[in-house]
Amino acid sequence: MQPYLKSKIVVSDAVFLTPTLPYKYFQQQLIKKEAGTSKWSIPTYRFTSVSVLQKRIRDGKLKFPIIAKPDAGCRGEGIILLQNAEDFNKLQACSDYVFQEFILNDCDWRVIVVGGAPLGVLRRDPQEGSFINNVSQGATAVPEKDRTTIANV
């Protein structure tokens, strides 16, 4: 444990030991790199400008619809669904986002892991008409109890 944390209650010191952890691009690169999690890696891209993003779309690396997430974002804040090139004007600064192809879904799951052991699974269902599964954005979260579903998550 870091000396400056000794007098504090800390559940996980990972954010202090790996300061780039809050960044989505870095997270996806870690997932992609690990053998046990690489199959769940979502191709994630960063671009310095809209023109570079457009080139990657023309080259077939990425196709619409596209999710643009603030690289340093959390709680589903600032996520933009790009349906076509006209939506690029919704981006503040292209380099502040990570880009992924949109995956149509009706929910997602969060696996709660402590000490390397899974303790439970939460199913997160988006608010009616939304594509965002974050509870802070109106989604609901309930413990998943179906063992077949849990085995496949």
Coordinates of N, CA, C and O in Angstrom, one line a residue:
M1 N 0.8 -1.2 0.0 CA 0.0 0.0 0.0 C 0.9 1.2 0.0 O 1.9 1.3 0.6
Q2 N 0.4 2.3 -0.7 CA 1.2 3.5 -0.8 C 1.2 4.2 0.6 O 0.2 4.2 1.3
P3 N 2.3 4.9 1.0 CA 2.4 5.5 2.3 C 1.3 6.5 2.5 O 0.8 6.6 3.6
Y4 N 0.9 7.3 1.5 CA -0.1 8.3 1.7 C -1.5 7.7 1.9 O -2.5 8.4 2.2
L5 N -1.7 6.4 1.7 CA -3.0 5.7 1.9 C -3.1 5.0 3.2 O -4.1 4.5 3.6
K6 N -2.0 4.9 4.0 CA -2.0 4.1 5.2 C -3.0 4.5 6.2 O -3.6 3.6 6.9
S7 N -3.3 5.7 6.3 CA -4.3 6.2 7.3 C -5.7 6.2 6.8 O -6.6 6.6 7.5
K8 N -5.9 5.7 5.6 CA -7.2 5.8 4.9 C -7.8 4.4 4.7 O -7.1 3.4 4.6
I9 N -9.1 4.3 4.7 CA -9.8 3.1 4.3 C -9.9 3.0 2.8 O -10.5 3.9 2.2
V10 N -9.2 2.0 2.2 CA -9.1 1.9 0.8 C -9.6 0.5 0.4 O -9.1 -0.5 0.9
V11 N -10.6 0.5 -0.5 CA -11.2 -0.8 -1.0 C -10.2 -1.3 -2.1 O -9.9 -2.5 -2.1
S12 N -9.8 -0.5 -3.0 CA -8.9 -0.8 -4.0 C -7.9 0.3 -4.3 O -8.3 1.4 -4.5
D13 N -6.6 0.0 -4.2 CA -5.7 1.1 -4.5 C -5.2 1.1 -5.9 O -4.3 1.8 -6.3
A14 N -5.9 0.3 -6.8 CA -5.5 0.2 -8.2 C -5.4 1.6 -8.9 O -4.6 1.8 -9.7
V15 N -6.4 2.5 -8.6 CA -6.4 3.8 -9.2 C -5.1 4.6 -8.9 O -4.7 5.5 -9.6
F16 N -4.6 4.3 -7.7 CA -3.4 5.0 -7.3 C -2.1 4.4 -7.8 O -1.1 5.1 -8.1
L17 N -2.1 3.1 -8.0 CA -1.0 2.4 -8.5 C -0.9 2.4 -10.0 O 0.2 2.3 -10.6
T18 N -2.1 2.5 -10.7 CA -2.1 2.6 -12.1 C -3.0 3.9 -12.5 O -4.2 3.8 -12.7
P19 N -2.4 5.1 -12.4 CA -3.1 6.3 -12.6 C -3.9 6.4 -14.0 O -4.8 7.2 -14.1
T20 N -3.5 5.6 -14.9 CA -4.2 5.7 -16.2 C -5.5 4.8 -16.2 O -6.2 4.8 -17.2
L21 N -5.7 4.1 -15.2 CA -6.9 3.2 -15.1 C -8.2 3.9 -15.4 O -9.1 3.3 -16.0
P22 N -8.5 5.1 -15.0 CA -9.8 5.7 -15.3 C -10.0 6.0 -16.7 O -11.2 6.3 -17.1
Y23 N -9.0 5.9 -17.6 CA -9.2 6.2 -19.0 C -9.7 4.9 -19.7 O -9.1 3.9 -19.7
K24 N -10.8 5.1 -20.5 CA -11.5 4.0 -21.2 C -10.6 3.3 -22.2 O -10.6 2.1 -22.3
Y25 N -9.8 4.1 -22.9 CA -8.9 3.5 -23.9 C -7.9 2.6 -23.2 O -7.7 1.4 -23.7
F26 N -7.3 3.0 -22.1 CA -6.3 2.2 -21.4 C -7.0 1.0 -20.8 O -6.5 -0.1 -20.9
Q27 N -8.2 1.1 -20.3 CA -9.0 -0.1 -19.8 C -9.1 -1.1 -20.9 O -8.9 -2.3 -20.7
Q28 N -9.6 -0.7 -22.1 CA -9.8 -1.6 -23.2 C -8.5 -2.3 -23.6 O -8.5 -3.5 -24.0
Q29 N -7.4 -1.6 -23.6 CA -6.1 -2.1 -24.0 C -5.7 -3.2 -23.0 O -5.1 -4.2 -23.3
L30 N -6.0 -3.0 -21.7 CA -5.7 -4.0 -20.6 C -6.5 -5.2 -20.8 O -6.0 -6.3 -20.8
I31 N -7.8 -5.1 -21.1 CA -8.7 -6.2 -21.3 C -8.2 -7.0 -22.6 O -8.1 -8.2 -22.5
K32 N -7.8 -6.3 -23.6 CA -7.4 -6.9 -24.9 C -6.1 -7.7 -24.7 O -5.9 -8.7 -25.3
K33 N -5.2 -7.2 -23.8 CA -3.9 -7.8 -23.6 C -3.9 -9.1 -22.7 O -3.1 -10.0 -22.9
E34 N -4.9 -9.2 -21.8 CA -4.9 -10.3 -20.9 C -5.6 -11.5 -21.6 O -6.7 -11.4 -22.1
A35 N -5.0 -12.7 -21.5 CA -5.5 -13.9 -22.1 C -6.9 -14.2 -21.6 O -7.7 -14.6 -22.4
G36 N -7.1 -14.1 -20.3 CA -8.4 -14.5 -19.8 C -9.6 -13.5 -20.1 O -10.7 -13.9 -20.0
T37 N -9.3 -12.3 -20.6 CA -10.3 -11.4 -20.9 C -10.3 -10.9 -22.3 O -11.2 -10.1 -22.7
S38 N -9.3 -11.3 -23.1 CA -9.2 -10.7 -24.4 C -10.4 -11.0 -25.3 O -10.7 -10.2 -26.2
K39 N -11.1 -12.1 -25.1 CA -12.2 -12.4 -26.0 C -13.4 -11.4 -25.7 O -14.3 -11.3 -26.5
W40 N -13.4 -10.7 -24.6 CA -14.4 -9.7 -24.3 C -14.0 -8.3 -24.7 O -14.7 -7.3 -24.5
S41 N -12.8 -8.1 -25.3 CA -12.3 -6.8 -25.7 C -13.2 -6.3 -26.8 O -13.4 -7.0 -27.8
I42 N -13.6 -5.1 -26.7 CA -14.3 -4.4 -27.8 C -13.3 -3.5 -28.5 O -12.7 -2.7 -27.9
P43 N -13.2 -3.7 -29.8 CA -12.3 -2.8 -30.6 C -12.6 -1.3 -30.2 O -13.7 -0.9 -30.4
T44 N -11.6 -0.7 -29.7 CA -11.7 0.7 -29.2 C -10.7 1.6 -29.9 O -9.5 1.2 -29.9
Y45 N -11.1 2.7 -30.4 CA -10.2 3.6 -31.2 C -10.1 5.0 -30.6 O -11.1 5.4 -30.0
R46 N -9.0 5.6 -30.8 CA -8.9 7.1 -30.5 C -8.4 7.7 -31.8 O -7.6 7.2 -32.5
F47 N -8.9 8.9 -32.0 CA -8.5 9.7 -33.2 C -8.2 11.1 -32.8 O -8.8 11.7 -32.0
T48 N -7.2 11.7 -33.5 CA -6.7 13.0 -33.2 C -7.7 14.1 -33.8 O -7.7 15.2 -33.4
S49 N -8.4 13.7 -34.8 CA -9.3 14.6 -35.5 C -10.5 13.9 -36.2 O -10.4 12.7 -36.4
V50 N -11.5 14.7 -36.5 CA -12.7 14.1 -37.2 C -12.2 13.6 -38.6 O -12.7 12.6 -39.0
S51 N -11.3 14.3 -39.2 CA -10.8 13.8 -40.6 C -10.2 12.4 -40.5 O -10.4 11.6 -41.4
V52 N -9.4 12.2 -39.4 CA -8.8 10.8 -39.2 C -9.9 9.8 -38.9 O -9.9 8.7 -39.5
L53 N -10.9 10.2 -38.1 CA -12.1 9.3 -37.9 C -12.8 9.0 -39.2 O -13.1 7.8 -39.5
Q54 N -13.0 10.0 -40.0 CA -13.7 9.8 -41.3 C -12.9 8.8 -42.2 O -13.5 8.0 -42.9
K55 N -11.6 9.0 -42.2 CA -10.7 8.1 -43.0 C -10.9 6.6 -42.5 O -10.9 5.7 -43.3
R56 N -10.9 6.4 -41.2 CA -11.0 5.1 -40.7 C -12.4 4.4 -41.1 O -12.4 3.2 -41.3
I57 N -13.4 5.3 -41.1 CA -14.7 4.8 -41.6 C -14.6 4.4 -43.1 O -15.1 3.3 -43.5
R58 N -14.0 5.3 -43.9 CA -13.9 5.0 -45.3 C -13.0 3.7 -45.5 O -13.3 2.9 -46.4
D59 N -12.0 3.5 -44.7 CA -11.1 2.3 -44.8 C -11.8 1.1 -44.2 O -11.2 0.0 -44.3
G60 N -13.0 1.2 -43.6 CA -13.7 0.0 -43.1 C -13.3 -0.4 -41.7 O -13.8 -1.5 -41.3
K61 N -12.5 0.3 -41.0 CA -12.1 0.0 -39.6 C -13.3 0.1 -38.7 O -13.3 -0.5 -37.6
L62 N -14.2 1.1 -39.0 CA -15.3 1.4 -38.1 C -16.5 1.7 -39.0 O -16.3 2.2 -40.1
K63 N -17.7 1.3 -38.5 CA -18.9 1.6 -39.3 C -20.0 2.1 -38.4 O -20.0 1.9 -37.2
F64 N -20.9 2.9 -39.0 CA -22.0 3.4 -38.2 C -23.0 2.3 -37.9 O -23.1 1.4 -38.6
P65 N -23.7 2.5 -36.8 CA -23.6 3.5 -35.8 C -22.4 3.3 -34.9 O -21.9 2.2 -34.7
I66 N -21.9 4.4 -34.3 CA -20.7 4.5 -33.5 C -21.0 5.1 -32.2 O -21.7 6.1 -32.1
I67 N -20.4 4.6 -31.1 CA -20.5 5.2 -29.8 C -19.3 6.0 -29.5 O -18.2 5.5 -29.7
A68 N -19.4 7.2 -29.1 CA -18.3 8.1 -28.7 C -18.4 8.3 -27.2 O -19.4 8.8 -26.7
K69 N -17.4 7.8 -26.5 CA -17.4 7.9 -25.0 C -16.3 8.8 -24.6 O -15.1 8.7 -25.2
P70 N -16.5 9.8 -23.7 CA -15.4 10.5 -23.2 C -14.3 9.6 -22.6 O -14.6 8.7 -21.8
D71 N -13.1 9.7 -23.0 CA -12.0 8.8 -22.6 C -11.9 8.8 -21.1 O -11.7 7.8 -20.5
A72 N -12.0 10.0 -20.5 CA -11.9 10.1 -19.0 C -13.3 10.1 -18.4 O -13.5 10.6 -17.2
G73 N -14.3 9.6 -19.0 CA -15.7 9.7 -18.5 C -16.0 8.6 -17.6 O -15.3 7.6 -17.5
C74 N -17.2 8.7 -16.9 CA -17.7 7.7 -16.1 C -19.2 7.9 -15.9 O -19.8 9.0 -16.3
R75 N -19.9 6.9 -15.4 CA -21.3 7.0 -15.1 C -22.2 7.3 -16.4 O -23.3 7.8 -16.3
G76 N -21.7 7.0 -17.5 CA -22.5 7.2 -18.8 C -22.6 8.6 -19.2 O -23.4 8.9 -20.1
E77 N -21.9 9.5 -18.6 CA -22.0 10.9 -18.9 C -21.2 11.2 -20.2 O -20.1 10.8 -20.4
G78 N -21.9 12.0 -21.0 CA -21.2 12.5 -22.3 C -21.1 11.5 -23.4 O -20.5 11.8 -24.4
I79 N -21.8 10.4 -23.3 CA -21.8 9.4 -24.3 C -22.7 9.8 -25.5 O -23.8 10.3 -25.3
I80 N -22.2 9.7 -26.7 CA -22.9 10.2 -27.9 C -23.0 9.0 -28.9 O -22.1 8.3 -29.1
L81 N -24.2 8.8 -29.4 CA -24.5 7.8 -30.4 C -24.4 8.6 -31.8 O -25.2 9.5 -32.1
L82 N -23.4 8.2 -32.6 CA -23.2 8.8 -33.9 C -23.8 7.9 -35.0 O -23.4 6.8 -35.2
Q83 N -24.9 8.4 -35.6 CA -25.6 7.6 -36.6 C -25.1 7.8 -38.0 O -25.2 6.9 -38.8
N84 N -24.5 9.0 -38.2 CA -23.9 9.3 -39.5 C -22.9 10.4 -39.4 O -22.7 11.0 -38.3
A85 N -22.3 10.8 -40.5 CA -21.2 11.8 -40.4 C -21.7 13.2 -39.9 O -21.0 14.0 -39.3
E86 N -23.0 13.5 -40.1 CA -23.6 14.8 -39.7 C -23.5 14.9 -38.1 O -23.4 16.0 -37.6
D87 N -23.5 13.7 -37.4 CA -23.4 13.7 -36.0 C -22.1 14.1 -35.4 O -21.9 14.3 -34.2
F88 N -21.0 14.2 -36.3 CA -19.7 14.5 -35.8 C -19.7 15.9 -35.2 O -18.8 16.2 -34.3
N89 N -20.6 16.8 -35.6 CA -20.6 18.1 -35.0 C -21.1 18.1 -33.5 O -20.9 19.1 -32.8
K90 N -21.5 17.0 -33.0 CA -21.8 16.8 -31.6 C -20.6 16.6 -30.7 O -20.7 16.8 -29.5
L91 N -19.5 16.3 -31.3 CA -18.2 16.1 -30.6 C -17.6 17.4 -30.2 O -17.4 18.3 -31.1
Q92 N -17.2 17.6 -29.0 CA -16.4 18.8 -28.6 C -15.1 18.8 -29.2 O -14.7 19.7 -29.9
A93 N -14.2 17.8 -28.8 CA -12.9 17.6 -29.4 C -12.7 16.1 -29.6 O -12.8 15.3 -28.7
C94 N -12.5 15.7 -30.9 CA -12.4 14.3 -31.2 C -11.4 13.6 -30.4 O -11.7 12.4 -30.0
S95 N -10.3 14.2 -30.1 CA -9.2 13.5 -29.3 C -9.6 13.2 -27.8 O -8.9 12.5 -27.2
D96 N -10.7 13.8 -27.4 CA -11.2 13.5 -26.0 C -12.1 12.3 -25.9 O -12.5 11.9 -24.8
Y97 N -12.3 11.6 -27.0 CA -13.3 10.5 -27.0 C -12.6 9.2 -27.4 O -11.5 9.2 -28.1
V98 N -13.2 8.1 -27.0 CA -12.9 6.8 -27.6 C -14.1 6.4 -28.4 O -15.2 6.8 -28.1
F99 N -13.8 5.6 -29.5 CA -14.9 5.2 -30.4 C -15.0 3.7 -30.5 O -14.0 3.0 -30.6
Q100 N -16.3 3.2 -30.5 CA -16.5 1.8 -30.6 C -17.8 1.7 -31.5 O -18.6 2.5 -31.5
E101 N -17.8 0.6 -32.2 CA -19.1 0.3 -33.0 C -20.2 0.0 -32.0 O -20.0 -0.6 -30.9
F102 N -21.3 0.6 -32.2 CA -22.5 0.4 -31.3 C -23.0 -1.0 -31.4 O -23.1 -1.6 -32.4
I103 N -23.1 -1.6 -30.2 CA -23.7 -3.0 -30.1 C -25.1 -2.9 -29.5 O -25.3 -2.5 -28.4
L104 N -26.0 -3.2 -30.4 CA -27.4 -3.1 -30.0 C -27.7 -4.2 -28.9 O -27.2 -5.3 -29.0
N105 N -28.3 -3.7 -27.8 CA -28.5 -4.7 -26.6 C -29.7 -4.2 -25.8 O -30.1 -3.0 -25.9
D106 N -30.2 -5.1 -25.0 CA -31.3 -4.7 -24.1 C -30.9 -4.7 -22.7 O -31.7 -4.3 -21.8
C107 N -29.6 -5.0 -22.4 CA -29.1 -4.9 -21.1 C -27.6 -5.2 -21.1 O -27.0 -5.6 -22.2
D108 N -26.9 -5.1 -20.0 CA -25.6 -5.6 -19.8 C -25.4 -6.1 -18.4 O -26.3 -6.0 -17.6
W109 N -24.3 -6.7 -18.2 CA -24.0 -7.3 -16.9 C -22.7 -6.7 -16.3 O -21.8 -6.5 -17.0
R110 N -22.7 -6.6 -15.0 CA -21.6 -6.2 -14.2 C -21.3 -7.4 -13.3 O -22.1 -7.8 -12.5
V111 N -20.1 -7.9 -13.4 CA -19.7 -9.0 -12.5 C -18.9 -8.4 -11.3 O -17.9 -7.7 -11.6
I112 N -19.3 -8.7 -10.1 CA -18.7 -8.2 -8.9 C -17.6 -9.2 -8.5 O -18.0 -10.3 -8.2
V113 N -16.4 -8.8 -8.5 CA -15.2 -9.7 -8.2 C -14.5 -9.1 -7.0 O -14.1 -7.9 -7.0
V114 N -14.2 -9.9 -6.0 CA -13.4 -9.5 -4.9 C -12.4 -10.6 -4.6 O -12.7 -11.8 -4.6
G115 N -11.1 -10.2 -4.6 CA -10.1 -11.2 -4.4 C -10.0 -12.2 -5.4 O -9.6 -13.4 -5.2
G116 N -10.4 -11.9 -6.7 CA -10.3 -12.8 -7.8 C -11.5 -13.8 -7.9 O -11.6 -14.6 -8.8
A117 N -12.4 -13.7 -6.9 CA -13.6 -14.6 -6.9 C -14.9 -13.8 -7.2 O -15.1 -12.7 -6.6
P118 N -15.7 -14.3 -8.2 CA -16.9 -13.5 -8.5 C -17.9 -13.7 -7.3 O -18.1 -14.8 -6.8
L119 N -18.5 -12.6 -6.9 CA -19.5 -12.6 -5.8 C -20.9 -12.5 -6.3 O -21.8 -13.0 -5.6
G120 N -21.1 -11.9 -7.4 CA -22.4 -11.8 -8.0 C -22.4 -11.1 -9.3 O -21.4 -10.6 -9.8
V121 N -23.6 -11.1 -9.9 CA -23.8 -10.5 -11.2 C -25.0 -9.5 -11.1 O -26.0 -9.9 -10.7
L122 N -24.8 -8.3 -11.6 CA -25.9 -7.3 -11.7 C -26.3 -7.2 -13.2 O -25.4 -7.1 -14.1
R123 N -27.6 -7.3 -13.5 CA -28.1 -7.0 -14.8 C -28.5 -5.6 -14.8 O -29.2 -5.1 -13.9
R124 N -28.0 -4.8 -15.8 CA -28.4 -3.4 -15.9 C -29.2 -3.2 -17.2 O -28.8 -3.5 -18.3
D125 N -30.5 -2.7 -17.0 CA -31.4 -2.5 -18.1 C -31.6 -1.0 -18.3 O -31.9 -0.3 -17.4
P126 N -31.5 -0.6 -19.6 CA -31.6 0.8 -19.9 C -33.0 1.4 -19.7 O -33.9 0.6 -19.7
Q127 N -33.1 2.7 -19.5 CA -34.3 3.3 -19.4 C -35.0 3.2 -20.7 O -34.3 3.2 -21.8
E128 N -36.3 3.2 -20.8 CA -37.1 3.1 -22.0 C -36.6 4.1 -23.0 O -36.5 5.3 -22.7
G129 N -36.2 3.7 -24.2 CA -35.8 4.6 -25.3 C -34.3 5.0 -25.2 O -33.9 5.8 -26.0
S130 N -33.6 4.5 -24.3 CA -32.2 4.9 -24.1 C -31.3 3.7 -24.6 O -31.7 2.6 -24.6
F131 N -30.1 4.1 -25.0 CA -29.1 3.0 -25.3 C -28.0 2.9 -24.3 O -27.1 2.2 -24.4
I132 N -28.1 3.7 -23.2 CA -27.1 3.7 -22.1 C -27.6 2.9 -20.9 O -28.7 3.0 -20.4
N133 N -26.7 1.9 -20.5 CA -27.1 1.0 -19.4 C -26.5 1.4 -18.1 O -26.5 0.6 -17.1
N134 N -26.2 2.7 -17.9 CA -25.7 3.2 -16.6 C -26.8 3.6 -15.7 O -27.7 4.3 -16.1
V135 N -26.8 3.1 -14.5 CA -27.8 3.4 -13.5 C -27.9 4.9 -13.3 O -29.0 5.5 -13.2
S136 N -26.8 5.6 -13.3 CA -26.8 7.1 -13.1 C -27.5 7.8 -14.2 O -27.8 9.0 -14.1
Q137 N -27.7 7.1 -15.4 CA -28.4 7.7 -16.5 C -29.9 7.1 -16.6 O -30.5 7.2 -17.7
G138 N -30.4 6.5 -15.5 CA -31.8 6.1 -15.5 C -32.0 4.6 -15.7 O -33.1 4.1 -15.6
A139 N -30.9 3.8 -15.9 CA -31.1 2.4 -16.1 C -31.4 1.8 -14.7 O -31.2 2.4 -13.6
T140 N -31.9 0.6 -14.7 CA -32.1 -0.1 -13.4 C -31.1 -1.3 -13.3 O -30.7 -1.9 -14.3
A141 N -30.8 -1.6 -12.1 CA -29.8 -2.7 -11.8 C -30.5 -3.7 -10.9 O -31.0 -3.3 -9.9
V142 N -30.5 -5.0 -11.2 CA -31.0 -6.0 -10.4 C -30.1 -7.2 -10.3 O -29.4 -7.5 -11.3
P143 N -30.0 -7.8 -9.2 CA -29.1 -9.0 -9.1 C -29.6 -10.1 -10.1 O -30.8 -10.4 -10.2
E144 N -28.7 -10.6 -10.9 CA -29.0 -11.7 -11.8 C -29.0 -13.0 -11.0 O -28.1 -13.3 -10.4
K145 N -30.2 -13.7 -11.1 CA -30.3 -15.0 -10.3 C -30.3 -16.2 -11.2 O -30.1 -17.3 -10.7
D146 N -30.5 -16.1 -12.5 CA -30.6 -17.2 -13.4 C -29.2 -17.8 -13.6 O -28.3 -17.1 -14.2
R147 N -28.9 -18.9 -13.1 CA -27.6 -19.5 -13.1 C -27.1 -19.8 -14.6 O -25.9 -19.7 -14.8
T148 N -28.0 -20.1 -15.5 CA -27.6 -20.3 -16.9 C -27.1 -19.0 -17.5 O -26.1 -19.0 -18.1
T149 N -27.8 -17.9 -17.2 CA -27.3 -16.6 -17.7 C -25.9 -16.3 -17.0 O -25.0 -15.8 -17.7
I150 N -25.8 -16.5 -15.7 CA -24.6 -16.2 -15.0 C -23.4 -17.0 -15.6 O -22.3 -16.5 -15.8
A151 N -23.7 -18.2 -15.9 CA -22.6 -19.1 -16.5 C -22.1 -18.6 -17.8 O -21.0 -18.8 -18.2
N152 N -23.0 -17.9 -18.5 CA -22.6 -17.4 -19.9 C -22.1 -16.0 -19.9 O -21.7 -15.5 -21.0
V153 N -22.2 -15.3 -18.8 CA -21.7 -13.9 -18.7 C -20.2 -13.9 -18.7 O -19.5 -14.6 -18.1

